[in-house]
Amino acid sequence: MKLLVLQHIACEHPGSLGRLLRSDGITWDAVELDEGGKIPPLEGYDMLWVMGGPMDVWDVDQHPWLIEEKRAIRRFVRDLDRPFLGFCLGHQLLADALGGTCGPQQPPEIGVLEVTLSDHGRADPLFDGMPHTLKALQWHGVRVAEPPEGAIVLAGSTVCRCQAMRVGRWAYSMQYHVEVEPDTVANWAAIPNYQRALDAALGPGAAPRLEADANRAMPQFAASTERLYRNFMRIARGHPRLARQTAS
């Protein structure tokens, strides 16, 4: 099983999901796009994960590599029709790449907040066995305003209706973060753009308070992350390409 991970800043990596991948003996190729990394040919990969980052989907003048990244996402999901998982910016990039739209999130969602599954989400195998309302780390000022044609909204919050979605059978994404580790908040708060957004949303010096909130919720984060990971991998292994590998 070959996994390609697209990253947009070094501190937004698979995080706690990486531990689960390693426990399953799955290695991955990470491409740091903001540092000039180049996307390899996609045909050799079984899965594509796209992580978060401080840029916005429309920042193509400052980050022209976003154009190629969106093209790669579109090819992987539409043409190759293989398993995809996107987080935060990765969620927005999936929407944008497939013809949906993104816009400002007002108010920004930052904090340990609740996400509620839709009726579709409750029935979707990605969320099998998970609570209908869960706590999640949010840190975003952009939202998916209009999901792509044919997308199914799987979860929402009081201020952001598209917190998770599925496109086709194999592509999933979520606005919130499931890859949280004990040092995640501290690492992200060290990024100037993130710190400014955090202080604007929660008041000056908010990082220690958010870190404490995240630490209290860490057992719930870990349980939700592992269940979602196991569910996604079960879905991915049902893909014809991976099913053939397993059979052989």
JSON list of N, CA and C in Angstrom, two decimals, residues 49-77:
[
{"chain": "A", "resi": 49, "resn": "TRP", "atom": "N", "xyz": [-3.27, 11.75, 0.70]},
{"chain": "A", "resi": 49, "resn": "TRP", "atom": "CA", "xyz": [-3.71, 12.57, 1.82]},
{"chain": "A", "resi": 49, "resn": "TRP", "atom": "C", "xyz": [-3.18, 13.99, 1.62]},
{"chain": "A", "resi": 50, "resn": "VAL", "atom": "N", "xyz": [-4.01, 14.99, 1.89]},
{"chain": "A", "resi": 50, "resn": "VAL", "atom": "CA", "xyz": [-3.62, 16.39, 1.76]},
{"chain": "A", "resi": 50, "resn": "VAL", "atom": "C", "xyz": [-3.85, 17.08, 3.10]},
{"chain": "A", "resi": 51, "resn": "MET", "atom": "N", "xyz": [-2.79, 17.65, 3.65]},
{"chain": "A", "resi": 51, "resn": "MET", "atom": "CA", "xyz": [-2.83, 18.21, 4.99]},
{"chain": "A", "resi": 51, "resn": "MET", "atom": "C", "xyz": [-3.21, 19.70, 4.98]},
{"chain": "A", "resi": 52, "resn": "GLY", "atom": "N", "xyz": [-3.17, 20.31, 6.16]},
{"chain": "A", "resi": 52, "resn": "GLY", "atom": "CA", "xyz": [-3.52, 21.72, 6.30]},
{"chain": "A", "resi": 52, "resn": "GLY", "atom": "C", "xyz": [-2.34, 22.64, 6.01]},
{"chain": "A", "resi": 53, "resn": "GLY", "atom": "N", "xyz": [-2.59, 23.94, 6.15]},
{"chain": "A", "resi": 53, "resn": "GLY", "atom": "CA", "xyz": [-1.53, 24.92, 5.90]},
{"chain": "A", "resi": 53, "resn": "GLY", "atom": "C", "xyz": [-2.04, 26.33, 6.08]},
{"chain": "A", "resi": 54, "resn": "PRO", "atom": "N", "xyz": [-1.14, 27.31, 6.18]},
{"chain": "A", "resi": 54, "resn": "PRO", "atom": "CA", "xyz": [-1.54, 28.70, 6.46]},
{"chain": "A", "resi": 54, "resn": "PRO", "atom": "C", "xyz": [-2.03, 29.48, 5.26]},
{"chain": "A", "resi": 55, "resn": "MET", "atom": "N", "xyz": [-1.84, 28.97, 4.06]},
{"chain": "A", "resi": 55, "resn": "MET", "atom": "CA", "xyz": [-2.29, 29.68, 2.87]},
{"chain": "A", "resi": 55, "resn": "MET", "atom": "C", "xyz": [-3.76, 29.36, 2.59]},
{"chain": "A", "resi": 56, "resn": "ASP", "atom": "N", "xyz": [-4.37, 30.15, 1.69]},
{"chain": "A", "resi": 56, "resn": "ASP", "atom": "CA", "xyz": [-5.76, 29.92, 1.30]},
{"chain": "A", "resi": 56, "resn": "ASP", "atom": "C", "xyz": [-5.80, 29.36, -0.12]},
{"chain": "A", "resi": 57, "resn": "VAL", "atom": "N", "xyz": [-6.91, 28.74, -0.48]},
{"chain": "A", "resi": 57, "resn": "VAL", "atom": "CA", "xyz": [-7.00, 28.05, -1.77]},
{"chain": "A", "resi": 57, "resn": "VAL", "atom": "C", "xyz": [-6.82, 29.02, -2.94]},
{"chain": "A", "resi": 58, "resn": "TRP", "atom": "N", "xyz": [-7.12, 30.29, -2.73]},
{"chain": "A", "resi": 58, "resn": "TRP", "atom": "CA", "xyz": [-7.03, 31.26, -3.82]},
{"chain": "A", "resi": 58, "resn": "TRP", "atom": "C", "xyz": [-5.69, 31.99, -3.87]},
{"chain": "A", "resi": 59, "resn": "ASP", "atom": "N", "xyz": [-4.74, 31.63, -3.01]},
{"chain": "A", "resi": 59, "resn": "ASP", "atom": "CA", "xyz": [-3.45, 32.33, -2.94]},
{"chain": "A", "resi": 59, "resn": "ASP", "atom": "C", "xyz": [-2.48, 31.83, -4.01]},
{"chain": "A", "resi": 60, "resn": "VAL", "atom": "N", "xyz": [-2.94, 31.76, -5.24]},
{"chain": "A", "resi": 60, "resn": "VAL", "atom": "CA", "xyz": [-2.10, 31.17, -6.30]},
{"chain": "A", "resi": 60, "resn": "VAL", "atom": "C", "xyz": [-1.00, 32.12, -6.76]},
{"chain": "A", "resi": 61, "resn": "ASP", "atom": "N", "xyz": [-1.18, 33.43, -6.55]},
{"chain": "A", "resi": 61, "resn": "ASP", "atom": "CA", "xyz": [-0.11, 34.36, -6.93]},
{"chain": "A", "resi": 61, "resn": "ASP", "atom": "C", "xyz": [1.10, 34.20, -6.00]},
{"chain": "A", "resi": 62, "resn": "GLN", "atom": "N", "xyz": [0.82, 34.09, -4.71]},
{"chain": "A", "resi": 62, "resn": "GLN", "atom": "CA", "xyz": [1.92, 33.90, -3.75]},
{"chain": "A", "resi": 62, "resn": "GLN", "atom": "C", "xyz": [2.44, 32.47, -3.76]},
{"chain": "A", "resi": 63, "resn": "HIS", "atom": "N", "xyz": [1.58, 31.53, -4.08]},
{"chain": "A", "resi": 63, "resn": "HIS", "atom": "CA", "xyz": [1.95, 30.11, -4.03]},
{"chain": "A", "resi": 63, "resn": "HIS", "atom": "C", "xyz": [1.49, 29.43, -5.33]},
{"chain": "A", "resi": 64, "resn": "PRO", "atom": "N", "xyz": [2.19, 29.66, -6.42]},
{"chain": "A", "resi": 64, "resn": "PRO", "atom": "CA", "xyz": [1.74, 29.13, -7.71]},
{"chain": "A", "resi": 64, "resn": "PRO", "atom": "C", "xyz": [1.66, 27.61, -7.76]},
{"chain": "A", "resi": 65, "resn": "TRP", "atom": "N", "xyz": [2.35, 26.92, -6.88]},
{"chain": "A", "resi": 65, "resn": "TRP", "atom": "CA", "xyz": [2.28, 25.46, -6.84]},
{"chain": "A", "resi": 65, "resn": "TRP", "atom": "C", "xyz": [0.89, 24.96, -6.48]},
{"chain": "A", "resi": 66, "resn": "LEU", "atom": "N", "xyz": [0.04, 25.83, -5.92]},
{"chain": "A", "resi": 66, "resn": "LEU", "atom": "CA", "xyz": [-1.34, 25.44, -5.63]},
{"chain": "A", "resi": 66, "resn": "LEU", "atom": "C", "xyz": [-2.08, 25.01, -6.91]},
{"chain": "A", "resi": 67, "resn": "ILE", "atom": "N", "xyz": [-1.71, 25.61, -8.03]},
{"chain": "A", "resi": 67, "resn": "ILE", "atom": "CA", "xyz": [-2.38, 25.28, -9.29]},
{"chain": "A", "resi": 67, "resn": "ILE", "atom": "C", "xyz": [-2.12, 23.83, -9.65]},
{"chain": "A", "resi": 68, "resn": "GLU", "atom": "N", "xyz": [-0.86, 23.42, -9.57]},
{"chain": "A", "resi": 68, "resn": "GLU", "atom": "CA", "xyz": [-0.51, 22.03, -9.87]},
{"chain": "A", "resi": 68, "resn": "GLU", "atom": "C", "xyz": [-1.09, 21.08, -8.83]},
{"chain": "A", "resi": 69, "resn": "GLU", "atom": "N", "xyz": [-1.11, 21.52, -7.58]},
{"chain": "A", "resi": 69, "resn": "GLU", "atom": "CA", "xyz": [-1.68, 20.66, -6.53]},
{"chain": "A", "resi": 69, "resn": "GLU", "atom": "C", "xyz": [-3.16, 20.39, -6.79]},
{"chain": "A", "resi": 70, "resn": "LYS", "atom": "N", "xyz": [-3.91, 21.41, -7.13]},
{"chain": "A", "resi": 70, "resn": "LYS", "atom": "CA", "xyz": [-5.33, 21.22, -7.42]},
{"chain": "A", "resi": 70, "resn": "LYS", "atom": "C", "xyz": [-5.52, 20.29, -8.63]},
{"chain": "A", "resi": 71, "resn": "ARG", "atom": "N", "xyz": [-4.65, 20.45, -9.61]},
{"chain": "A", "resi": 71, "resn": "ARG", "atom": "CA", "xyz": [-4.72, 19.57, -10.78]},
{"chain": "A", "resi": 71, "resn": "ARG", "atom": "C", "xyz": [-4.46, 18.12, -10.38]},
{"chain": "A", "resi": 72, "resn": "ALA", "atom": "N", "xyz": [-3.50, 17.92, -9.48]},
{"chain": "A", "resi": 72, "resn": "ALA", "atom": "CA", "xyz": [-3.18, 16.56, -9.02]},
{"chain": "A", "resi": 72, "resn": "ALA", "atom": "C", "xyz": [-4.34, 15.97, -8.22]},
{"chain": "A", "resi": 73, "resn": "ILE", "atom": "N", "xyz": [-4.95, 16.77, -7.37]},
{"chain": "A", "resi": 73, "resn": "ILE", "atom": "CA", "xyz": [-6.10, 16.28, -6.60]},
{"chain": "A", "resi": 73, "resn": "ILE", "atom": "C", "xyz": [-7.23, 15.88, -7.53]},
{"chain": "A", "resi": 74, "resn": "ARG", "atom": "N", "xyz": [-7.50, 16.72, -8.50]},
{"chain": "A", "resi": 74, "resn": "ARG", "atom": "CA", "xyz": [-8.58, 16.43, -9.46]},
{"chain": "A", "resi": 74, "resn": "ARG", "atom": "C", "xyz": [-8.29, 15.14, -10.22]},
{"chain": "A", "resi": 75, "resn": "ARG", "atom": "N", "xyz": [-7.06, 14.97, -10.63]},
{"chain": "A", "resi": 75, "resn": "ARG", "atom": "CA", "xyz": [-6.71, 13.75, -11.37]},
{"chain": "A", "resi": 75, "resn": "ARG", "atom": "C", "xyz": [-6.85, 12.51, -10.48]},
{"chain": "A", "resi": 76, "resn": "PHE", "atom": "N", "xyz": [-6.37, 12.61, -9.25]},
{"chain": "A", "resi": 76, "resn": "PHE", "atom": "CA", "xyz": [-6.40, 11.45, -8.37]},
{"chain": "A", "resi": 76, "resn": "PHE", "atom": "C", "xyz": [-7.83, 11.04, -8.04]},
{"chain": "A", "resi": 77, "resn": "VAL", "atom": "N", "xyz": [-8.69, 12.04, -7.80]},
{"chain": "A", "resi": 77, "resn": "VAL", "atom": "CA", "xyz": [-10.06, 11.75, -7.37]},
{"chain": "A", "resi": 77, "resn": "VAL", "atom": "C", "xyz": [-10.97, 11.46, -8.55]}
]
